[in-house]
PDB file of C-alpha atoms and ligand atoms in Angstrom:
ATOM      1  CA  MET A   1     127.331 173.027 -16.309  1.00  0.00           C
ATOM      2  CA  THR A   2     130.878 174.266 -16.087  1.00  0.00           C
ATOM      3  CA  CYS A   3     132.976 174.012 -12.781  1.00  0.00           C
ATOM      4  CA  ARG A   4     133.141 177.724 -12.492  1.00  0.00           C
ATOM      5  CA  ILE A   5     129.381 178.274 -12.490  1.00  0.00           C
ATOM      6  CA  LEU A   6     128.890 175.578 -10.127  1.00  0.00           C
ATOM      7  CA  ARG A   7     131.392 177.179  -7.868  1.00  0.00           C
ATOM      8  CA  MET A   8     129.802 180.532  -8.175  1.00  0.00           C
ATOM      9  CA  LEU A   9     126.358 178.977  -7.363  1.00  0.00           C
ATOM     10  CA  MET A  10     127.794 177.222  -4.246  1.00  0.00           C
ATOM     11  CA  VAL A  11     129.242 180.535  -3.007  1.00  0.00           C
ATOM     12  CA  ALA A  12     126.074 182.426  -3.589  1.00  0.00           C
ATOM     13  CA  MET A  13     124.130 179.745  -1.607  1.00  0.00           C
ATOM     14  CA  ALA A  14     126.480 179.693   1.297  1.00  0.00           C
ATOM     15  CA  ALA A  15     126.050 183.503   1.423  1.00  0.00           C
ATOM     16  CA  VAL A  16     122.298 183.271   1.560  1.00  0.00           C
ATOM     17  CA  LEU A  17     122.517 180.743   4.297  1.00  0.00           C
ATOM     18  CA  ALA A  18     124.915 182.530   6.476  1.00  0.00           C
ATOM     19  CA  ALA A  19     122.745 185.655   6.264  1.00  0.00           C
ATOM     20  CA  SER A  20     119.467 183.859   7.343  1.00  0.00           C
ATOM     21  CA  PRO A  21     118.359 183.975  10.999  1.00  0.00           C
ATOM     22  CA  MET A  22     117.890 180.147  10.901  1.00  0.00           C
ATOM     23  CA  ALA A  23     121.572 179.653  10.152  1.00  0.00           C
ATOM     24  CA  MET A  24     122.663 182.175  12.820  1.00  0.00           C
ATOM     25  CA  ALA A  25     120.404 180.377  15.499  1.00  0.00           C
ATOM     26  CA  GLN A  26     121.965 177.097  14.438  1.00  0.00           C
ATOM     27  CA  ARG A  27     125.611 178.082  14.739  1.00  0.00           C
ATOM     28  CA  LYS A  28     126.847 176.833  17.819  1.00  0.00           C
ATOM     29  CA  ALA A  29     129.070 179.051  19.808  1.00  0.00           C
ATOM     30  CA  GLN A  30     132.844 178.038  20.291  1.00  0.00           C
ATOM     31  CA  PRO A  31     134.465 178.751  23.589  1.00  0.00           C
ATOM     32  CA  PRO A  32     135.997 182.337  23.583  1.00  0.00           C
ATOM     33  CA  ILE A  33     139.692 183.052  23.841  1.00  0.00           C
ATOM     34  CA  SER A  34     138.998 185.457  26.640  1.00  0.00           C
ATOM     35  CA  LEU A  35     136.331 186.110  29.082  1.00  0.00           C
ATOM     36  CA  ARG A  36     133.005 187.553  27.610  1.00  0.00           C
ATOM     37  CA  LEU A  37     129.992 188.972  29.174  1.00  0.00           C
ATOM     38  CA  TYR A  38     126.716 189.130  27.522  1.00  0.00           C
ATOM     39  CA  VAL A  39     123.850 191.264  28.702  1.00  0.00           C
ATOM     40  CA  LEU A  40     120.425 189.858  28.024  1.00  0.00           C
ATOM     41  CA  ASP A  41     117.082 191.546  28.111  1.00  0.00           C
ATOM     42  CA  CYS A  42     114.786 189.713  30.303  1.00  0.00           C
ATOM     43  CA  GLY A  43     112.162 192.526  30.598  1.00  0.00           C
ATOM     44  CA  LYS A  44     111.194 195.073  33.236  1.00  0.00           C
ATOM     45  CA  LEU A  45     109.340 195.740  36.605  1.00  0.00           C
ATOM     46  CA  ASP A  46     106.985 198.554  36.807  1.00  0.00           C
ATOM     47  CA  ILE A  47     107.211 198.938  40.642  1.00  0.00           C
ATOM     48  CA  PRO A  48     103.626 200.142  41.588  1.00  0.00           C
ATOM     49  CA  ASP A  49     105.059 201.663  45.099  1.00  0.00           C
ATOM     50  CA  VAL A  50     108.563 202.657  45.978  1.00  0.00           C
ATOM     51  CA  THR A  51     107.843 203.337  49.718  1.00  0.00           C
ATOM     52  CA  PRO A  52     109.321 200.013  50.823  1.00  0.00           C
ATOM     53  CA  TYR A  53     112.642 201.299  49.368  1.00  0.00           C
ATOM     54  CA  GLN A  54     112.526 204.287  51.672  1.00  0.00           C
ATOM     55  CA  LEU A  55     112.420 206.428  48.544  1.00  0.00           C
ATOM     56  CA  LYS A  56     110.115 209.168  47.092  1.00  0.00           C
ATOM     57  CA  LYS A  57     109.163 209.112  43.571  1.00  0.00           C
ATOM     58  CA  GLU A  58     110.201 212.780  43.215  1.00  0.00           C
ATOM     59  CA  ASP A  59     113.823 211.808  44.278  1.00  0.00           C
ATOM     60  CA  MET A  60     114.260 209.239  41.569  1.00  0.00           C
ATOM     61  CA  ALA A  61     115.326 209.225  37.898  1.00  0.00           C
ATOM     62  CA  THR A  62     112.526 206.512  37.371  1.00  0.00           C
ATOM     63  CA  THR A  63     110.749 203.952  39.340  1.00  0.00           C
ATOM     64  CA  VAL A  64     110.991 201.245  36.596  1.00  0.00           C
ATOM     65  CA  MET A  65     113.422 198.374  37.149  1.00  0.00           C
ATOM     66  CA  SER A  66     115.369 196.694  34.473  1.00  0.00           C
ATOM     67  CA  VAL A  67     115.461 192.863  34.659  1.00  0.00           C
ATOM     68  CA  PRO A  68     118.680 191.740  32.884  1.00  0.00           C
ATOM     69  CA  CYS A  69     119.875 188.196  32.432  1.00  0.00           C
ATOM     70  CA  PHE A  70     123.691 187.614  32.101  1.00  0.00           C
ATOM     71  CA  LEU A  71     125.667 184.905  30.086  1.00  0.00           C
ATOM     72  CA  VAL A  72     129.374 184.572  31.052  1.00  0.00           C
ATOM     73  CA  ALA A  73     131.383 182.694  28.472  1.00  0.00           C
ATOM     74  CA  HIS A  74     134.704 181.659  29.747  1.00  0.00           C
ATOM     75  CA  PRO A  75     137.283 179.574  27.642  1.00  0.00           C
ATOM     76  CA  LYS A  76     136.596 176.590  30.116  1.00  0.00           C
ATOM     77  CA  GLY A  77     132.736 176.806  30.245  1.00  0.00           C
ATOM     78  CA  THR A  78     129.715 179.177  30.675  1.00  0.00           C
ATOM     79  CA  LEU A  79     127.730 180.626  33.555  1.00  0.00           C
ATOM     80  CA  MET A  80     124.099 181.987  33.613  1.00  0.00           C
ATOM     81  CA  TRP A  81     123.832 184.583  36.324  1.00  0.00           C
ATOM     82  CA  ASP A  82     120.119 185.402  36.959  1.00  0.00           C
ATOM     83  CA  VAL A  83     117.374 184.214  34.652  1.00  0.00           C
ATOM     84  CA  GLY A  84     114.652 186.769  34.527  1.00  0.00           C
ATOM     85  CA  ALA A  85     111.069 187.109  35.917  1.00  0.00           C
ATOM     86  CA  VAL A  86     108.748 185.975  33.370  1.00  0.00           C
ATOM     87  CA  PRO A  87     109.219 182.440  32.156  1.00  0.00           C
ATOM     88  CA  ASP A  88     109.844 181.997  28.295  1.00  0.00           C
ATOM     89  CA  ASN A  89     106.663 179.837  28.025  1.00  0.00           C
ATOM     90  CA  ALA A  90     104.552 182.694  29.365  1.00  0.00           C
ATOM     91  CA  ILE A  91     105.907 184.974  26.654  1.00  0.00           C
ATOM     92  CA  PRO A  92     103.504 184.763  23.429  1.00  0.00           C
ATOM     93  CA  THR A  93     105.329 185.277  20.181  1.00  0.00           C
ATOM     94  CA  GLY A  94     105.310 188.863  19.171  1.00  0.00           C
ATOM     95  CA  GLY A  95     103.503 189.774  22.404  1.00  0.00           C
ATOM     96  CA  THR A  96     104.243 190.639  26.039  1.00  0.00           C
ATOM     97  CA  GLY A  97     104.458 188.127  28.775  1.00  0.00           C
ATOM     98  CA  ARG A  98     103.284 189.205  32.284  1.00  0.00           C
ATOM     99  CA  LEU A  99     104.085 188.020  35.909  1.00  0.00           C
ATOM    100  CA  ARG A 100     102.428 189.404  39.162  1.00  0.00           C
ATOM    101  CA  GLY A 101     100.736 192.205  37.261  1.00  0.00           C
ATOM    102  CA  TYR A 102     103.987 194.409  36.871  1.00  0.00           C
ATOM    103  CA  GLY A 103     106.718 192.147  35.601  1.00  0.00           C
ATOM    104  CA  THR A 104     106.880 191.991  31.718  1.00  0.00           C
ATOM    105  CA  SER A 105     108.928 190.506  29.130  1.00  0.00           C
ATOM    106  CA  THR A 106     108.875 190.688  25.226  1.00  0.00           C
ATOM    107  CA  LYS A 107     111.940 188.527  24.489  1.00  0.00           C
ATOM    108  CA  THR A 108     112.558 185.021  25.422  1.00  0.00           C
ATOM    109  CA  LEU A 109     115.810 184.208  27.106  1.00  0.00           C
ATOM    110  CA  LYS A 110     116.018 181.045  24.941  1.00  0.00           C
ATOM    111  CA  SER A 111     115.741 182.994  21.618  1.00  0.00           C
ATOM    112  CA  GLN A 112     118.414 185.463  22.870  1.00  0.00           C
ATOM    113  CA  LEU A 113     120.838 182.743  23.624  1.00  0.00           C
ATOM    114  CA  ALA A 114     120.092 180.969  20.379  1.00  0.00           C
ATOM    115  CA  GLU A 115     121.107 184.190  18.476  1.00  0.00           C
ATOM    116  CA  ILE A 116     124.669 183.811  19.886  1.00  0.00           C
ATOM    117  CA  GLY A 117     124.808 180.200  19.509  1.00  0.00           C
ATOM    118  CA  TYR A 118     123.893 178.707  22.924  1.00  0.00           C
ATOM    119  CA  MET A 119     121.314 176.412  24.039  1.00  0.00           C
ATOM    120  CA  PRO A 120     120.289 176.235  27.734  1.00  0.00           C
ATOM    121  CA  ALA A 121     121.349 172.618  27.867  1.00  0.00           C
ATOM    122  CA  ASP A 122     124.954 173.761  26.760  1.00  0.00           C
ATOM    123  CA  ILE A 123     125.341 175.902  29.823  1.00  0.00           C
ATOM    124  CA  THR A 124     127.889 174.638  32.278  1.00  0.00           C
ATOM    125  CA  TYR A 125     126.890 176.609  35.485  1.00  0.00           C
ATOM    126  CA  LEU A 126     123.899 178.369  36.858  1.00  0.00           C
ATOM    127  CA  ALA A 127     124.064 180.822  39.743  1.00  0.00           C
ATOM    128  CA  LEU A 128     121.337 183.121  41.115  1.00  0.00           C
ATOM    129  CA  SER A 129     121.863 186.169  43.031  1.00  0.00           C
ATOM    130  CA  HIS A 130     118.965 185.112  45.136  1.00  0.00           C
ATOM    131  CA  PHE A 131     115.673 183.287  45.244  1.00  0.00           C
ATOM    132  CA  HIS A 132     113.158 186.142  44.582  1.00  0.00           C
ATOM    133  CA  TRP A 133     110.660 185.614  41.647  1.00  0.00           C
ATOM    134  CA  ASP A 134     112.164 188.301  39.408  1.00  0.00           C
ATOM    135  CA  HIS A 135     115.422 186.493  39.266  1.00  0.00           C
ATOM    136  CA  VAL A 136     114.439 182.702  38.821  1.00  0.00           C
ATOM    137  CA  GLY A 137     111.900 182.804  36.082  1.00  0.00           C
ATOM    138  CA  ASN A 138     113.762 180.535  33.619  1.00  0.00           C
ATOM    139  CA  ALA A 139     115.629 178.427  36.042  1.00  0.00           C
ATOM    140  CA  ASN A 140     113.988 175.297  35.034  1.00  0.00           C
ATOM    141  CA  GLN A 141     115.673 175.559  31.552  1.00  0.00           C
ATOM    142  CA  PHE A 142     119.058 175.189  33.170  1.00  0.00           C
ATOM    143  CA  ALA A 143     118.446 171.950  35.156  1.00  0.00           C
ATOM    144  CA  GLY A 144     121.253 170.343  33.105  1.00  0.00           C
ATOM    145  CA  ALA A 145     123.760 172.829  34.405  1.00  0.00           C
ATOM    146  CA  THR A 146     125.757 172.595  37.689  1.00  0.00           C
ATOM    147  CA  TRP A 147     123.985 174.785  40.113  1.00  0.00           C
ATOM    148  CA  LEU A 148     126.082 177.034  42.284  1.00  0.00           C
ATOM    149  CA  VAL A 149     124.038 177.966  45.453  1.00  0.00           C
ATOM    150  CA  ARG A 150     124.558 178.626  49.029  1.00  0.00           C
ATOM    151  CA  LYS A 151     122.844 176.553  51.948  1.00  0.00           C
ATOM    152  CA  LEU A 152     120.463 178.936  53.275  1.00  0.00           C
ATOM    153  CA  GLU A 153     119.331 180.111  50.070  1.00  0.00           C
ATOM    154  CA  ARG A 154     118.663 176.502  48.875  1.00  0.00           C
ATOM    155  CA  GLU A 155     116.747 175.793  51.965  1.00  0.00           C
ATOM    156  CA  THR A 156     114.842 178.825  51.644  1.00  0.00           C
ATOM    157  CA  MET A 157     113.779 177.840  47.984  1.00  0.00           C
ATOM    158  CA  PHE A 158     112.585 174.535  48.992  1.00  0.00           C
ATOM    159  CA  ALA A 159     110.812 175.493  52.297  1.00  0.00           C
ATOM    160  CA  GLU A 160     107.405 174.397  53.077  1.00  0.00           C
ATOM    161  CA  PRO A 161     105.121 176.420  52.831  1.00  0.00           C
ATOM    162  CA  PRO A 162     107.142 178.354  49.953  1.00  0.00           C
ATOM    163  CA  SER A 163     108.055 181.986  50.395  1.00  0.00           C
ATOM    164  CA  PRO A 164     105.601 184.422  48.952  1.00  0.00           C
ATOM    165  CA  ARG A 165     108.569 186.269  47.522  1.00  0.00           C
ATOM    166  CA  THR A 166     109.264 183.536  44.763  1.00  0.00           C
ATOM    167  CA  GLU A 167     107.579 181.487  42.144  1.00  0.00           C
ATOM    168  CA  PRO A 168     108.599 177.800  43.228  1.00  0.00           C
ATOM    169  CA  ALA A 169     107.045 176.398  39.897  1.00  0.00           C
ATOM    170  CA  ASN A 170     109.785 178.273  38.020  1.00  0.00           C
ATOM    171  CA  PHE A 171     112.643 176.450  39.603  1.00  0.00           C
ATOM    172  CA  SER A 172     111.274 173.255  40.688  1.00  0.00           C
ATOM    173  CA  ALA A 173     113.616 171.230  38.417  1.00  0.00           C
ATOM    174  CA  LEU A 174     116.522 172.445  40.312  1.00  0.00           C
ATOM    175  CA  LYS A 175     115.703 170.205  43.201  1.00  0.00           C
ATOM    176  CA  ASN A 176     117.469 167.178  41.687  1.00  0.00           C
ATOM    177  CA  THR A 177     119.941 169.005  39.605  1.00  0.00           C
ATOM    178  CA  LYS A 178     123.741 168.624  39.979  1.00  0.00           C
ATOM    179  CA  THR A 179     124.357 171.089  42.920  1.00  0.00           C
ATOM    180  CA  VAL A 180     127.615 172.529  44.524  1.00  0.00           C
ATOM    181  CA  ILE A 181     126.884 174.048  47.848  1.00  0.00           C
ATOM    182  CA  VAL A 182     129.028 177.111  48.126  1.00  0.00           C
ATOM    183  CA  THR A 183     130.466 177.549  51.440  1.00  0.00           C
ATOM    184  CA  ASP A 184     133.264 180.055  50.861  1.00  0.00           C
ATOM    185  CA  SER A 185     132.517 183.747  50.962  1.00  0.00           C
ATOM    186  CA  ASP A 186     134.341 184.087  47.598  1.00  0.00           C
ATOM    187  CA  TYR A 187     133.783 181.301  45.166  1.00  0.00           C
ATOM    188  CA  ASP A 188     136.053 181.259  42.112  1.00  0.00           C
ATOM    189  CA  VAL A 189     133.972 179.466  39.486  1.00  0.00           C
ATOM    190  CA  PHE A 190     136.613 178.702  36.764  1.00  0.00           C
ATOM    191  CA  GLY A 191     139.736 178.636  39.003  1.00  0.00           C
ATOM    192  CA  ASP A 192     141.515 181.649  37.486  1.00  0.00           C
ATOM    193  CA  GLY A 193     140.114 184.617  39.479  1.00  0.00           C
ATOM    194  CA  SER A 194     138.327 186.032  36.657  1.00  0.00           C
ATOM    195  CA  VAL A 195     134.525 185.037  37.697  1.00  0.00           C
ATOM    196  CA  VAL A 196     134.115 185.060  41.428  1.00  0.00           C
ATOM    197  CA  ILE A 197     130.790 184.647  43.264  1.00  0.00           C
ATOM    198  CA  LYS A 198     130.947 186.678  46.378  1.00  0.00           C
ATOM    199  CA  SER A 199     128.778 186.364  49.431  1.00  0.00           C
ATOM    200  CA  ALA A 200     126.499 189.326  50.223  1.00  0.00           C
ATOM    201  CA  ALA A 201     123.681 188.446  52.540  1.00  0.00           C
ATOM    202  CA  GLY A 202     120.852 190.443  53.848  1.00  0.00           C
ATOM    203  CA  HIS A 203     118.563 191.005  51.002  1.00  0.00           C
ATOM    204  CA  SER A 204     117.916 187.325  51.298  1.00  0.00           C
ATOM    205  CA  PRO A 205     119.442 184.654  53.629  1.00  0.00           C
ATOM    206  CA  ASP A 206     122.312 183.797  51.337  1.00  0.00           C
ATOM    207  CA  HIS A 207     122.240 186.567  48.740  1.00  0.00           C
ATOM    208  CA  GLN A 208     125.288 186.795  46.318  1.00  0.00           C
ATOM    209  CA  VAL A 209     126.949 189.111  43.848  1.00  0.00           C
ATOM    210  CA  LEU A 210     129.314 188.305  40.820  1.00  0.00           C
ATOM    211  CA  PHE A 211     132.766 189.762  40.179  1.00  0.00           C
ATOM    212  CA  LEU A 212     134.097 189.615  36.747  1.00  0.00           C
ATOM    213  CA  LYS A 213     137.588 190.556  35.616  1.00  0.00           C
ATOM    214  CA  LEU A 214     137.233 191.451  31.819  1.00  0.00           C
ATOM    215  CA  ALA A 215     140.464 192.077  29.890  1.00  0.00           C
ATOM    216  CA  LYS A 216     139.184 195.291  27.832  1.00  0.00           C
ATOM    217  CA  THR A 217     136.310 196.427  30.083  1.00  0.00           C
ATOM    218  CA  GLY A 218     138.227 196.148  33.436  1.00  0.00           C
ATOM    219  CA  PRO A 219     136.678 194.551  36.636  1.00  0.00           C
ATOM    220  CA  VAL A 220     132.796 194.656  36.963  1.00  0.00           C
ATOM    221  CA  LEU A 221     130.603 193.648  39.843  1.00  0.00           C
ATOM    222  CA  LEU A 222     127.013 192.667  39.211  1.00  0.00           C
ATOM    223  CA  SER A 223     124.981 193.648  42.154  1.00  0.00           C
ATOM    224  CA  GLY A 224     122.143 191.173  42.432  1.00  0.00           C
ATOM    225  CA  ASP A 225     119.756 193.112  44.587  1.00  0.00           C
ATOM    226  CA  LEU A 226     122.288 194.528  46.997  1.00  0.00           C
ATOM    227  CA  TYR A 227     120.891 197.875  45.757  1.00  0.00           C
ATOM    228  CA  HIS A 228     117.825 197.970  43.426  1.00  0.00           C
ATOM    229  CA  TYR A 229     117.759 201.765  42.546  1.00  0.00           C
ATOM    230  CA  PRO A 230     120.977 203.793  42.186  1.00  0.00           C
ATOM    231  CA  GLU A 231     119.270 206.296  44.748  1.00  0.00           C
ATOM    232  CA  GLU A 232     119.367 203.598  47.401  1.00  0.00           C
ATOM    233  CA  ARG A 233     123.163 203.761  47.122  1.00  0.00           C
ATOM    234  CA  LYS A 234     123.454 207.496  46.784  1.00  0.00           C
ATOM    235  CA  LEU A 235     121.169 208.265  49.777  1.00  0.00           C
ATOM    236  CA  SER A 236     122.072 205.275  51.806  1.00  0.00           C
ATOM    237  CA  ARG A 237     118.565 203.867  52.088  1.00  0.00           C
ATOM    238  CA  VAL A 238     117.803 200.270  52.981  1.00  0.00           C
ATOM    239  CA  PRO A 239     114.492 198.787  51.847  1.00  0.00           C
ATOM    240  CA  THR A 240     112.078 197.781  54.779  1.00  0.00           C
ATOM    241  CA  THR A 241     111.545 194.287  53.051  1.00  0.00           C
ATOM    242  CA  GLU A 242     115.194 192.897  53.475  1.00  0.00           C
ATOM    243  CA  PHE A 243     115.464 189.660  54.898  1.00  0.00           C
ATOM    244  CA  ASP A 244     118.053 191.081  57.516  1.00  0.00           C
ATOM    245  CA  ALA A 245     118.692 194.898  57.065  1.00  0.00           C
ATOM    246  CA  SER A 246     121.679 194.852  59.528  1.00  0.00           C
ATOM    247  CA  GLN A 247     123.173 192.135  57.335  1.00  0.00           C
ATOM    248  CA  THR A 248     122.540 194.306  54.076  1.00  0.00           C
ATOM    249  CA  ILE A 249     124.328 197.318  55.812  1.00  0.00           C
ATOM    250  CA  ALA A 250     127.280 195.065  56.582  1.00  0.00           C
ATOM    251  CA  SER A 251     127.264 193.549  53.192  1.00  0.00           C
ATOM    252  CA  ARG A 252     127.039 196.896  51.329  1.00  0.00           C
ATOM    253  CA  ALA A 253     130.098 198.224  53.531  1.00  0.00           C
ATOM    254  CA  ALA A 254     132.197 195.069  52.709  1.00  0.00           C
ATOM    255  CA  ILE A 255     131.304 195.348  48.933  1.00  0.00           C
ATOM    256  CA  GLU A 256     131.862 199.239  48.765  1.00  0.00           C
ATOM    257  CA  ALA A 257     135.403 198.430  50.337  1.00  0.00           C
ATOM    258  CA  PHE A 258     135.857 195.659  47.636  1.00  0.00           C
ATOM    259  CA  LEU A 259     134.850 198.075  44.779  1.00  0.00           C
ATOM    260  CA  ALA A 260     137.194 200.786  46.120  1.00  0.00           C
ATOM    261  CA  GLY A 261     139.997 198.382  46.426  1.00  0.00           C
ATOM    262  CA  SER A 262     139.518 196.439  42.981  1.00  0.00           C
ATOM    263  CA  GLY A 263     138.495 199.556  40.963  1.00  0.00           C
ATOM    264  CA  ALA A 264     135.602 197.600  39.705  1.00  0.00           C
ATOM    265  CA  GLN A 265     132.381 199.166  38.149  1.00  0.00           C
ATOM    266  CA  LEU A 266     129.182 198.531  40.015  1.00  0.00           C
ATOM    267  CA  TRP A 267     126.245 197.503  37.740  1.00  0.00           C
ATOM    268  CA  ILE A 268     123.206 197.687  39.662  1.00  0.00           C
ATOM    269  CA  GLN A 269     121.032 195.087  37.911  1.00  0.00           C
ATOM    270  CA  HIS A 270     117.579 196.697  38.265  1.00  0.00           C
ATOM    271  CA  ASP A 271     118.985 200.270  37.512  1.00  0.00           C
ATOM    272  CA  PHE A 272     116.796 201.134  34.521  1.00  0.00           C
ATOM    273  CA  THR A 273     118.959 204.162  33.321  1.00  0.00           C
ATOM    274  CA  GLY A 274     122.281 202.337  33.802  1.00  0.00           C
ATOM    275  CA  ASN A 275     120.988 199.132  32.080  1.00  0.00           C
ATOM    276  CA  ALA A 276     119.784 201.166  29.185  1.00  0.00           C
ATOM    277  CA  LYS A 277     123.284 202.367  28.651  1.00  0.00           C
ATOM    278  CA  LEU A 278     124.809 198.832  28.458  1.00  0.00           C
ATOM    279  CA  LYS A 279     125.591 197.109  25.263  1.00  0.00           C
ATOM    280  CA  LYS A 280     123.026 194.007  24.781  1.00  0.00           C
ATOM    281  CA  SER A 281     123.590 190.648  23.420  1.00  0.00           C
ATOM    282  CA  PRO A 282     124.618 189.870  20.452  1.00  0.00           C
ATOM    283  CA  GLU A 283     127.298 192.589  21.488  1.00  0.00           C
ATOM    284  CA  PHE A 284     129.385 191.685  24.418  1.00  0.00           C
ATOM    285  CA  TYR A 285     131.821 192.976  26.855  1.00  0.00           C
ATOM    286  CA  GLU A 286     135.328 191.482  27.038  1.00  0.00           C
TER     287      GLU A 286
HETATM  288 ZN1   ZN B 301     115.080 191.791  42.042  1.00  0.00          ZN
END
């Protein structure tokens, strides 16, 4: 075989390998030059009854809630923000995983991370907006990350008996994980002001939201469950099931003032219509 033919063969083989999903999955992501935000599909919630949200079906665009997970990739490391409702091991290949009857998911978080070159074991930090079951589904996969959590939220998660609003088995591995107890109202994850966890208590004892300063997109705030439906914000409705409704009202006022001051967009995580318009991984915001 001539050298030229050999070279042509090698080029062809490399092209085939690069195009295969296997090769895609095995390609390990390199730290980005600037901050990136990936929106991952962690399913949806078909809320059976919206009366606890002080809303009427007829006043709403939809009663369905989106369940996104977020990967923040910073030059100095990565942060997972909220990890879904249905754990990956409850999602059958090619089928639908279900939790509590109305939480469903068709894609595993692990496969979506693999598609962009990450494995749960590679993730530097884990932060949850709060402890409710629809935000902690895959927490056990991130037990190798450093967990950024506030005191009351962690205490609530490991209280006996456990809160009926969560699924303790889905985050049990966090109990002994490397943990940073966040005490400041604002916690600057990478030290450059581009990724800041902000206290916004009320929905749960130490509920929090995430501020991101993206170079091209501009500032974005991920809501956690400060609001669930956009109609709650528009009509100033506070759910009856809040941990502390007066705290929620105060947190909403503080965050609204922050949004006005910073010019950040608010992404309401459970807003099904808003979420449907967002670019999904492997695309990203930067
Ligand atoms: Zn929620």
